[in-house]
Short mmCIF file of C-alpha atoms and ligand atoms in Angstrom, two decimals:
data_model
loop_
_atom_site.label_atom_id
_atom_site.label_comp_id
_atom_site.label_asym_id
_atom_site.label_seq_id
_atom_site.Cartn_x
_atom_site.Cartn_y
_atom_site.Cartn_z
CA UNK N 28 69.46 -21.40 -8.05
CA UNK N 29 67.14 -21.74 -10.93
CA UNK N 30 68.52 -19.47 -13.69
CA UNK N 31 66.84 -19.72 -17.23
CA UNK N 32 68.80 -17.59 -19.80
CA UNK N 33 67.08 -17.07 -23.36
CA UNK N 34 68.75 -15.01 -26.04
CA UNK N 35 66.93 -13.80 -28.85
CA UNK N 36 67.88 -12.09 -32.10
CA UNK N 37 65.75 -9.07 -31.29
CA UNK N 38 63.63 -7.25 -28.68
CA UNK N 39 60.71 -7.89 -30.80
CA UNK N 40 61.04 -11.64 -30.52
CA UNK N 41 61.83 -11.63 -26.98
CA UNK N 42 58.65 -9.69 -26.23
CA UNK N 43 56.45 -12.37 -27.88
CA UNK N 44 58.22 -14.99 -25.91
CA UNK N 45 57.72 -13.28 -22.30
CA UNK N 46 54.06 -12.39 -23.47
CA UNK N 47 53.40 -16.00 -23.94
CA UNK N 48 54.88 -16.82 -20.38
CA UNK N 49 52.46 -14.11 -19.05
CA UNK N 50 49.56 -15.75 -21.12
CA UNK N 51 50.26 -19.17 -19.25
CA UNK N 52 50.26 -17.50 -15.93
CA UNK N 53 46.84 -15.59 -16.83
CA UNK N 54 45.11 -18.61 -18.04
CA UNK N 55 46.58 -21.01 -15.13
CA UNK N 56 45.74 -18.55 -12.20
CA UNK N 57 41.90 -17.62 -11.43
CA UNK N 58 43.20 -14.30 -9.86
CA UNK N 59 46.47 -13.63 -11.78
CA UNK N 60 48.54 -10.55 -10.71
CA UNK N 61 51.34 -9.31 -13.06
CA UNK N 62 54.11 -7.06 -11.85
CA UNK N 63 54.75 -4.60 -14.53
CA UNK N 64 57.48 -2.24 -15.18
CA UNK N 65 58.15 0.79 -17.27
CA UNK N 66 60.78 2.26 -19.58
CA UNK N 67 61.65 1.17 -23.13
CA UNK N 68 62.51 -2.29 -22.39
CA UNK N 69 59.16 -3.83 -21.64
CA UNK N 70 57.53 -2.25 -24.54
CA UNK N 71 57.71 -5.01 -27.12
CA UNK N 72 56.27 -7.28 -24.47
CA UNK N 73 53.22 -4.89 -23.86
CA UNK N 74 52.91 -4.78 -27.94
CA UNK N 75 52.82 -8.77 -27.71
CA UNK N 76 50.58 -8.88 -24.88
CA UNK N 77 47.77 -6.39 -26.49
CA UNK N 78 48.32 -8.62 -29.80
CA UNK N 79 47.41 -11.58 -27.59
CA UNK N 80 44.56 -9.59 -26.56
CA UNK N 81 43.32 -8.69 -29.76
CA UNK N 82 43.33 -12.49 -30.47
CA UNK N 83 41.01 -13.34 -27.65
CA UNK N 84 43.33 -13.17 -24.40
CA UNK N 85 40.74 -12.41 -21.71
CA UNK N 86 42.57 -10.00 -19.05
CA UNK N 87 39.45 -8.96 -17.21
CA UNK N 88 40.33 -10.81 -14.38
CA UNK N 89 43.95 -9.74 -13.97
CA UNK N 90 45.25 -7.35 -11.64
CA UNK N 91 48.40 -5.48 -12.32
CA UNK N 92 51.12 -4.09 -9.60
CA UNK N 93 53.55 -1.50 -11.13
CA UNK N 94 56.96 -1.24 -9.82
CA UNK N 95 57.26 2.51 -9.24
CA UNK N 96 56.49 6.05 -9.98
CA UNK N 97 57.74 9.57 -9.87
CA UNK N 98 57.35 11.70 -7.16
CA UNK N 99 55.48 14.82 -8.54
CA UNK N 100 54.08 13.73 -11.40
CA UNK N 101 50.19 12.82 -11.72
CA UNK N 102 48.78 9.91 -13.61
CA UNK N 103 47.66 12.56 -16.40
CA UNK N 104 51.44 13.85 -16.78
CA UNK N 105 52.92 12.34 -20.14
CA UNK N 106 56.07 11.20 -18.37
CA UNK N 107 54.43 9.44 -15.52
CA UNK N 108 54.24 5.74 -15.39
CA UNK N 109 50.63 5.54 -14.86
CA UNK N 110 50.38 7.39 -18.35
CA UNK N 111 52.85 4.99 -19.84
CA UNK N 112 50.90 2.04 -18.50
CA UNK N 113 47.57 3.58 -19.76
CA UNK N 114 49.07 4.19 -23.49
CA UNK N 115 50.93 0.78 -23.63
CA UNK N 116 48.42 -1.62 -22.15
CA UNK N 117 45.72 -0.55 -19.85
CA UNK N 118 43.63 1.34 -22.50
CA UNK N 119 44.23 -1.11 -25.14
CA UNK N 120 42.98 -4.25 -23.32
CA UNK N 121 39.78 -5.10 -21.13
CA UNK N 122 42.09 -4.50 -18.03
CA UNK N 123 40.01 -3.10 -15.23
CA UNK N 124 41.05 0.10 -14.42
CA UNK N 125 40.09 -0.70 -10.51
CA UNK N 126 42.56 -3.41 -10.93
CA UNK N 127 45.51 -1.48 -12.04
CA UNK N 128 47.70 -0.30 -9.28
CA UNK N 129 50.69 2.36 -9.39
CA UNK N 130 51.90 4.64 -6.78
CA UNK N 131 50.53 7.75 -6.71
CA UNK N 132 53.38 10.31 -6.96
CA UNK N 133 51.34 13.31 -6.01
CA UNK N 134 50.14 11.92 -2.81
CA UNK N 135 49.91 14.40 -0.07
CA UNK N 136 51.61 12.23 2.31
CA UNK N 137 54.20 10.08 0.67
CA UNK N 138 54.81 7.65 3.68
CA UNK N 139 51.17 6.96 4.05
CA UNK N 140 51.05 6.23 0.21
CA UNK N 141 54.10 3.91 0.72
CA UNK N 142 52.14 1.92 3.53
CA UNK N 143 48.83 2.00 1.11
CA UNK N 144 50.84 0.19 -1.71
CA UNK N 145 52.48 -2.22 0.82
CA UNK N 146 48.93 -3.20 1.70
CA UNK N 147 47.85 -3.66 -2.17
CA UNK N 148 50.94 -5.83 -2.38
CA UNK N 149 50.36 -7.70 0.78
CA UNK N 150 46.56 -8.81 -0.64
CA UNK N 151 48.16 -9.23 -4.14
CA UNK N 152 51.04 -11.97 -4.36
CA UNK N 153 52.67 -11.39 -7.78
CA UNK N 154 52.34 -14.30 -9.84
CA UNK N 155 54.60 -13.00 -12.75
CA UNK N 156 56.97 -10.23 -12.40
CA UNK N 157 58.76 -8.43 -15.28
CA UNK N 158 61.47 -6.50 -14.82
CA UNK N 159 63.96 -4.02 -16.74
CA UNK N 160 67.48 -3.36 -15.46
CA UNK N 161 69.23 0.19 -15.03
CA UNK N 162 72.52 0.74 -16.35
CA UNK N 163 73.58 0.63 -12.74
CA UNK N 164 71.72 -2.53 -11.77
CA UNK N 165 68.66 -1.07 -10.44
CA UNK N 166 65.31 -2.89 -10.42
CA UNK N 167 62.33 -0.86 -9.94
CA UNK N 168 64.20 2.42 -8.46
CA UNK N 169 65.88 0.32 -5.92
CA UNK N 170 69.26 2.11 -6.25
CA UNK N 171 72.86 0.61 -5.65
CA UNK N 172 73.56 1.49 -2.06
CA UNK N 173 75.00 -0.36 1.18
CA UNK N 174 71.46 -1.55 1.99
CA UNK N 175 68.35 -2.37 0.10
CA UNK N 176 64.99 -1.60 1.60
CA UNK N 177 62.21 -4.45 1.85
CA UNK N 178 59.24 -2.07 1.91
CA UNK N 179 58.14 0.51 -0.75
CA UNK N 180 59.57 3.62 0.08
CA UNK N 181 60.56 7.18 -1.45
CA UNK N 182 64.11 7.03 -3.22
CA UNK N 183 66.48 9.72 -4.12
CA UNK N 184 67.32 8.80 -7.74
CA UNK N 185 70.91 8.69 -8.39
CA UNK N 186 72.40 11.18 -10.84
CA UNK N 187 73.11 8.29 -13.22
CA UNK N 188 69.39 7.31 -13.49
CA UNK N 189 68.22 10.84 -13.98
CA UNK N 190 70.65 11.28 -16.68
CA UNK N 191 69.66 8.14 -18.54
CA UNK N 192 65.80 8.99 -18.02
CA UNK N 193 66.32 12.52 -19.45
CA UNK N 194 65.92 11.00 -22.83
CA UNK N 195 62.20 10.90 -22.25
CA UNK N 196 62.01 14.73 -20.97
CA UNK N 197 62.36 17.77 -22.80
CA UNK N 198 65.34 18.80 -20.45
CA UNK N 199 67.09 17.00 -17.64
CA UNK N 200 65.85 19.95 -15.36
CA UNK N 201 62.22 18.32 -15.78
CA UNK N 202 63.48 14.96 -14.39
CA UNK N 203 62.20 14.26 -10.72
CA UNK N 204 64.62 13.28 -8.70
CA UNK N 205 62.62 11.51 -6.47
CA UNK N 206 60.30 8.36 -6.72
CA UNK N 207 58.22 6.00 -4.91
CA UNK N 208 59.58 2.34 -5.32
CA UNK N 209 58.33 -1.09 -4.65
CA UNK N 210 61.01 -2.53 -2.40
CA UNK N 211 63.21 -5.59 -2.99
CA UNK N 212 60.39 -7.94 -0.86
CA UNK N 213 57.47 -7.83 -3.30
CA UNK N 214 59.89 -8.12 -6.12
CA UNK N 215 61.44 -11.47 -4.67
CA UNK N 216 58.05 -12.85 -3.41
CA UNK N 217 56.81 -12.92 -6.92
CA UNK N 218 56.50 -16.58 -8.03
CA UNK N 219 58.15 -16.12 -11.51
CA UNK N 220 60.31 -13.36 -12.51
CA UNK N 221 61.51 -12.35 -15.82
CA UNK N 222 64.22 -9.67 -16.34
CA UNK N 223 64.65 -8.37 -19.79
CA UNK N 224 67.59 -6.41 -21.20
CA UNK N 225 68.41 -5.53 -24.60
CA UNK N 226 71.05 -3.53 -26.48
CA UNK N 227 74.83 -3.51 -25.88
CA UNK N 228 74.92 -1.04 -23.19
CA UNK N 229 73.42 -3.35 -20.79
CA UNK N 230 75.84 -6.08 -21.83
CA UNK N 231 78.37 -5.06 -18.93
CA UNK N 232 75.86 -4.75 -16.07
CA UNK N 233 73.96 -8.33 -17.26
CA UNK N 234 77.35 -9.84 -17.07
CA UNK N 235 77.69 -8.73 -13.44
CA UNK N 236 74.22 -9.68 -12.51
CA UNK N 237 74.46 -13.05 -13.65
CA UNK N 238 78.05 -14.05 -12.86
CA UNK N 239 79.18 -11.71 -10.18
CA UNK N 240 78.55 -11.95 -6.43
CA UNK N 241 75.28 -10.87 -4.87
CA UNK N 242 75.71 -7.28 -3.93
CA UNK N 243 73.36 -4.39 -2.73
CA UNK N 244 75.55 -2.37 -4.97
CA UNK N 245 74.18 -3.94 -7.69
CA UNK N 246 70.61 -4.51 -6.70
CA UNK N 247 69.67 -6.98 -9.70
CA UNK N 248 72.10 -9.43 -8.63
CA UNK N 249 69.77 -10.47 -5.69
CA UNK N 250 67.84 -12.12 -8.34
CA UNK N 251 70.36 -15.04 -8.32
CA UNK N 252 68.50 -16.02 -4.99
CA UNK N 253 65.25 -16.42 -6.67
CA UNK N 254 63.96 -19.64 -7.50
CA UNK N 255 62.36 -19.04 -10.72
CA UNK N 256 64.18 -16.22 -12.33
CA UNK N 257 64.66 -15.78 -16.52
CA UNK N 258 66.81 -13.46 -18.27
CA UNK N 259 65.68 -12.88 -21.56
CA UNK N 260 68.09 -10.85 -23.51
CA UNK N 261 69.04 -10.12 -27.21
CA UNK N 262 72.34 -10.81 -28.63
CA UNK N 263 73.84 -7.36 -28.05
CA UNK N 264 73.16 -7.30 -24.15
CA UNK N 265 74.06 -11.03 -24.14
CA UNK N 266 77.37 -10.28 -25.83
CA UNK N 267 79.89 -10.55 -22.80
CA UNK N 268 78.26 -13.75 -21.32
CA UNK N 269 78.61 -15.16 -25.29
CA UNK N 270 82.15 -14.08 -25.33
CA UNK N 271 82.98 -15.83 -21.91
CA UNK N 272 83.63 -19.42 -22.96
CA UNK N 273 83.45 -20.88 -19.46
CA UNK N 274 80.18 -19.00 -18.69
CA UNK N 275 78.67 -20.19 -22.12
CA UNK N 276 79.18 -23.81 -21.12
CA UNK N 277 78.38 -23.60 -17.29
CA UNK N 278 75.36 -21.70 -18.63
CA UNK N 279 74.22 -23.58 -21.56
CA UNK N 280 73.93 -20.41 -23.53
CA UNK N 281 72.73 -20.81 -27.21
CA UNK N 282 72.03 -18.65 -29.85
CA UNK N 283 70.64 -19.40 -33.23
P1 PGA K 28 65.03 1.14 -19.72
O1 PGA K 28 65.11 1.36 -18.37
O2 PGA K 28 64.05 -0.13 -20.18
O3 PGA K 28 64.42 2.55 -20.30
O4 PGA K 28 66.61 0.80 -20.40
C1 PGA K 28 65.22 0.28 -17.49
C2 PGA K 28 65.30 0.58 -15.73
O5 PGA K 28 65.95 1.88 -15.67
O6 PGA K 28 64.96 0.05 -15.19
#
């Protein structure tokens, strides 16, 4: 198990660090593939990546694949993940639109859409996957369950997830209760993974994911099995790990 844990003072510093890893991957590969995530967590990373683009980093040869999309929201809906990506990254850089992939939440045939997305993933092994984490341990929209699905699939969102995501909508009734999500196979096949988590409310799930057993009821715990996994935290999300003297020592945790 090759776990690296980096704890920063704040999310902005963490975002700059993760963007510098992305730059390394982008410059090393001829056809780099980035696996991207939405939510509030990756925003500092996108800001830093746009800054790097403004300073000369070329993204014209980069392909991106996003983790998920709400069912029922089209790409021009302000709460859709395609729209989020457009706002945060795509429109601000020289990424080619045709090289950016997000599941189509308004596809007529959702099963076919999942299949289409898996074909894209088969053609584009992810070099660098960024992840946030739900309070319940979900990655993408792979929700806690007795089983985890390998392939792209339609998922019924857990009540806790709908509640948590309501902050982005005018009311909870507007939050879609279904999404299309990449399965765990494409995530685990990524060559390098960075999971970011910020804020005290993530401290407990981060402790469970890193110190607990691997369990489908905490989907992110499966990342313990990955060969090149990095947890990028702030002091608040790392607070439970830092309070555990044994873990602090074994994991070599340090914070300035
Ligand atoms: P957040 O969401 O970044 O908005 O906290 C993360 C997630 O649910 O995966």
